[in-house]
Amino acid sequence: MDTATTTYNILFRKYYPGLLFYATRFLPESEAEDIVQDTFLELWKRKDSIEIGDQIQAFLYRITYTKCLNAIKHKQVENEYSATAIEFYLKKIEFYDPAQNETIQHMENRELQVEVYNAINELPDKCREIFKLSYLHDLKNKEIAETLDISLRTVEAHMYKALKYLRVRLKYLLFLLFLLLLK
């Protein structure tokens, strides 16, 4: 073993326990061990440029202190990034929540309206006309009969036929309509 290696081993055995105790004042033990090992690695890298003397203890403690602070700063950056990322994703979830987002609600309502209007437009002509007068123009069956100059019984038959068709055609939307009505 050469002189540098022997000196290094002596310094390691002499100062490692104290440096580890010091580093654990800042960090958990597993991280403190890494810091102290890095401190001795730094010492080894500089073995040709550092003179081992009375100041070596202060030098080792200074390196350990600096490495501990850097580790703490790095953790803070990671934590702030994590907190920011979590906040971003929570905002994103909130934005895309249909219950919280008017744009998405509007899109859903619009899609639902298109489906309902498409189904209404599939009705036979007379049936569609009577249904629209009833549900879209809010006319009573008697008013529809008078407006179209047909019997009340004919209006009721067309309404029955329209509702029966729409119930089957829009069956899958009943649940969605129910949810919208709850809002």
C-alpha positions as a Python dict, from the first residue, in 0.01 Angstrom:
ca = {
    (1, 'M'): (0, 0, 0),
    (2, 'D'): (135, 343, -86),
    (3, 'T'): (155, 638, 153),
    (4, 'A'): (-153, 817, 11),
    (5, 'T'): (-370, 507, 55),
    (6, 'T'): (-244, 450, 409),
    (7, 'T'): (-305, 814, 503),
    (8, 'Y'): (-651, 799, 347),
    (9, 'N'): (-741, 484, 543),
    (10, 'I'): (-623, 643, 868),
    (11, 'L'): (-827, 960, 804),
    (12, 'F'): (-1131, 753, 710),
    (13, 'R'): (-1122, 548, 1031),
    (14, 'K'): (-1054, 857, 1242),
    (15, 'Y'): (-1314, 1097, 1102),
    (16, 'Y'): (-1589, 881, 949),
    (17, 'P'): (-1790, 825, 1273),
    (18, 'G'): (-1783, 1196, 1370),
    (19, 'L'): (-1872, 1310, 1016),
    (20, 'L'): (-2155, 1059, 1001),
    (21, 'F'): (-2291, 1182, 1335),
    (22, 'Y'): (-2263, 1541, 1208),
    (23, 'A'): (-2435, 1463, 877),
    (24, 'T'): (-2725, 1288, 1055),
    (25, 'R'): (-2805, 1623, 1219),
    (26, 'F'): (-2915, 1732, 868),
    (27, 'L'): (-3030, 1419, 691),
    (28, 'P'): (-3157, 1066, 757),
    (29, 'E'): (-2879, 817, 829),
    (30, 'S'): (-2887, 642, 491),
    (31, 'E'): (-2845, 975, 311),
    (32, 'A'): (-2587, 1092, 565),
    (33, 'E'): (-2377, 781, 495),
    (34, 'D'): (-2378, 865, 123),
    (35, 'I'): (-2276, 1223, 199),
    (36, 'V'): (-1984, 1118, 419),
    (37, 'Q'): (-1869, 865, 160),
    (38, 'D'): (-1886, 1141, -103),
    (39, 'T'): (-1680, 1360, 130),
    (40, 'F'): (-1404, 1098, 142),
    (41, 'L'): (-1432, 1045, -232),
    (42, 'E'): (-1379, 1421, -274),
    (43, 'L'): (-1076, 1398, -47),
    (44, 'W'): (-937, 1109, -253),
    (45, 'K'): (-988, 1300, -580),
    (46, 'R'): (-791, 1593, -435),
    (47, 'K'): (-521, 1386, -266),
    (48, 'D'): (-251, 1531, -490),
    (49, 'S'): (-354, 1893, -433),
    (50, 'I'): (-442, 1888, -62),
    (51, 'E'): (-186, 1895, 210),
    (52, 'I'): (-290, 1677, 502),
    (53, 'G'): (-235, 1875, 819),
    (54, 'D'): (-414, 2037, 1111),
    (55, 'Q'): (-685, 2181, 886),
    (56, 'I'): (-797, 1845, 743),
    (57, 'Q'): (-1070, 1800, 1005),
    (58, 'A'): (-1217, 2144, 930),
    (59, 'F'): (-1188, 2068, 557),
    (60, 'L'): (-1380, 1738, 592),
    (61, 'Y'): (-1651, 1898, 803),
    (62, 'R'): (-1684, 2186, 556),
    (63, 'I'): (-1723, 1945, 262),
    (64, 'T'): (-1978, 1738, 457),
    (65, 'Y'): (-2169, 2052, 554),
    (66, 'T'): (-2177, 2179, 194),
    (67, 'K'): (-2287, 1840, 59),
    (68, 'C'): (-2564, 1819, 323),
    (69, 'L'): (-2691, 2166, 228),
    (70, 'N'): (-2686, 2073, -141),
    (71, 'A'): (-2882, 1755, -66),
    (72, 'I'): (-3138, 1954, 136),
    (73, 'K'): (-3172, 2212, -144),
    (74, 'H'): (-3213, 1934, -398),
    (75, 'K'): (-3488, 1779, -185),
    (76, 'Q'): (-3663, 2116, -163),
    (77, 'V'): (-3651, 2154, -541),
    (78, 'E'): (-3788, 1801, -583),
    (79, 'N'): (-4062, 1864, -326),
    (80, 'E'): (-4158, 2195, -483),
    (81, 'Y'): (-4163, 2031, -825),
    (82, 'S'): (-4373, 1745, -689),
    (83, 'A'): (-4610, 1986, -517),
    (84, 'T'): (-4636, 2193, -836),
    (85, 'A'): (-4691, 1882, -1047),
    (86, 'I'): (-4958, 1756, -809),
    (87, 'E'): (-5128, 2094, -806),
    (88, 'F'): (-5114, 2103, -1187),
    (89, 'Y'): (-5273, 1759, -1216),
    (90, 'L'): (-5540, 1844, -960),
    (91, 'K'): (-5626, 2159, -1157),
    (92, 'K'): (-5633, 1951, -1474),
    (93, 'I'): (-5866, 1696, -1315),
    (94, 'E'): (-6087, 1976, -1186),
    (95, 'F'): (-6092, 2145, -1528),
    (96, 'Y'): (-6198, 1828, -1708),
    (97, 'D'): (-6456, 1730, -1446),
    (98, 'P'): (-6787, 1771, -1629),
    (99, 'A'): (-6957, 1880, -1308),
    (100, 'Q'): (-6709, 2170, -1270),
    (101, 'N'): (-6651, 2273, -1630),
    (102, 'E'): (-6921, 2470, -1810),
    (103, 'T'): (-6759, 2412, -2149),
    (104, 'I'): (-6770, 2036, -2110),
    (105, 'Q'): (-7123, 2055, -1971),
    (106, 'H'): (-7221, 2262, -2272),
    (107, 'M'): (-7058, 2009, -2506),
    (108, 'E'): (-7235, 1720, -2333),
    (109, 'N'): (-7567, 1904, -2344),
    (110, 'R'): (-7507, 1988, -2709),
    (111, 'E'): (-7429, 1625, -2795),
    (112, 'L'): (-7738, 1514, -2610),
    (113, 'Q'): (-7950, 1772, -2791),
    (114, 'V'): (-7815, 1656, -3126),
    (115, 'E'): (-7903, 1295, -3042),
    (116, 'V'): (-8254, 1389, -2932),
    (117, 'Y'): (-8315, 1613, -3236),
    (118, 'N'): (-8184, 1343, -3470),
    (119, 'A'): (-8423, 1093, -3315),
    (120, 'I'): (-8713, 1341, -3344),
    (121, 'N'): (-8627, 1405, -3708),
    (122, 'E'): (-8648, 1031, -3777),
    (123, 'L'): (-9018, 1034, -3685),
    (124, 'P'): (-9275, 1020, -3966),
    (125, 'D'): (-9369, 1371, -4087),
    (126, 'K'): (-9707, 1413, -3916),
    (127, 'C'): (-9586, 1245, -3599),
    (128, 'R'): (-9277, 1471, -3589),
    (129, 'E'): (-9486, 1784, -3645),
    (130, 'I'): (-9724, 1700, -3362),
    (131, 'F'): (-9443, 1604, -3125),
    (132, 'K'): (-9257, 1930, -3193),
    (133, 'L'): (-9570, 2136, -3136),
    (134, 'S'): (-9626, 1959, -2807),
    (135, 'Y'): (-9274, 1942, -2661),
    (136, 'L'): (-9087, 2219, -2835),
    (137, 'H'): (-9365, 2477, -2864),
    (138, 'D'): (-9542, 2370, -2545),
    (139, 'L'): (-9889, 2340, -2698),
    (140, 'K'): (-10162, 2126, -2541),
    (141, 'N'): (-10308, 1837, -2740),
    (142, 'K'): (-10636, 2026, -2785),
    (143, 'E'): (-10447, 2332, -2922),
    (144, 'I'): (-10253, 2110, -3162),
    (145, 'A'): (-10577, 1950, -3287),
    (146, 'E'): (-10730, 2293, -3349),
    (147, 'T'): (-10413, 2429, -3516),
    (148, 'L'): (-10376, 2132, -3753),
    (149, 'D'): (-10751, 2084, -3795),
    (150, 'I'): (-10743, 1721, -3687),
    (151, 'S'): (-10917, 1528, -3409),
    (152, 'L'): (-10787, 1519, -3054),
    (153, 'R'): (-10776, 1138, -3082),
    (154, 'T'): (-10541, 1163, -3385),
    (155, 'V'): (-10308, 1396, -3193),
    (156, 'E'): (-10300, 1152, -2901),
    (157, 'A'): (-10229, 858, -3133),
    (158, 'H'): (-9940, 1041, -3298),
    (159, 'M'): (-9800, 1146, -2959),
    (160, 'Y'): (-9821, 787, -2835),
    (161, 'K'): (-9644, 662, -3148),
    (162, 'A'): (-9373, 934, -3118),
    (163, 'L'): (-9305, 868, -2750),
    (164, 'K'): (-9294, 492, -2804),
    (165, 'Y'): (-9042, 531, -3088),
    (166, 'L'): (-8826, 782, -2898),
    (167, 'R'): (-8826, 568, -2585),
    (168, 'V'): (-8681, 277, -2783),
    (169, 'R'): (-8448, 493, -2998),
    (170, 'L'): (-8307, 692, -2704),
    (171, 'K'): (-8309, 412, -2448),
    (172, 'Y'): (-7932, 440, -2393),
    (173, 'L'): (-7969, 815, -2325),
    (174, 'L'): (-8230, 776, -2052),
    (175, 'F'): (-7959, 734, -1791),
    (176, 'L'): (-7774, 1041, -1917),
    (177, 'L'): (-8095, 1243, -1924),
    (178, 'F'): (-8166, 1136, -1569),
    (179, 'L'): (-7819, 1255, -1463),
    (180, 'L'): (-7866, 1587, -1638),
    (181, 'L'): (-8199, 1639, -1467),
    (182, 'L'): (-8031, 1579, -1131),
    (183, 'K'): (-7788, 1863, -1201),
}
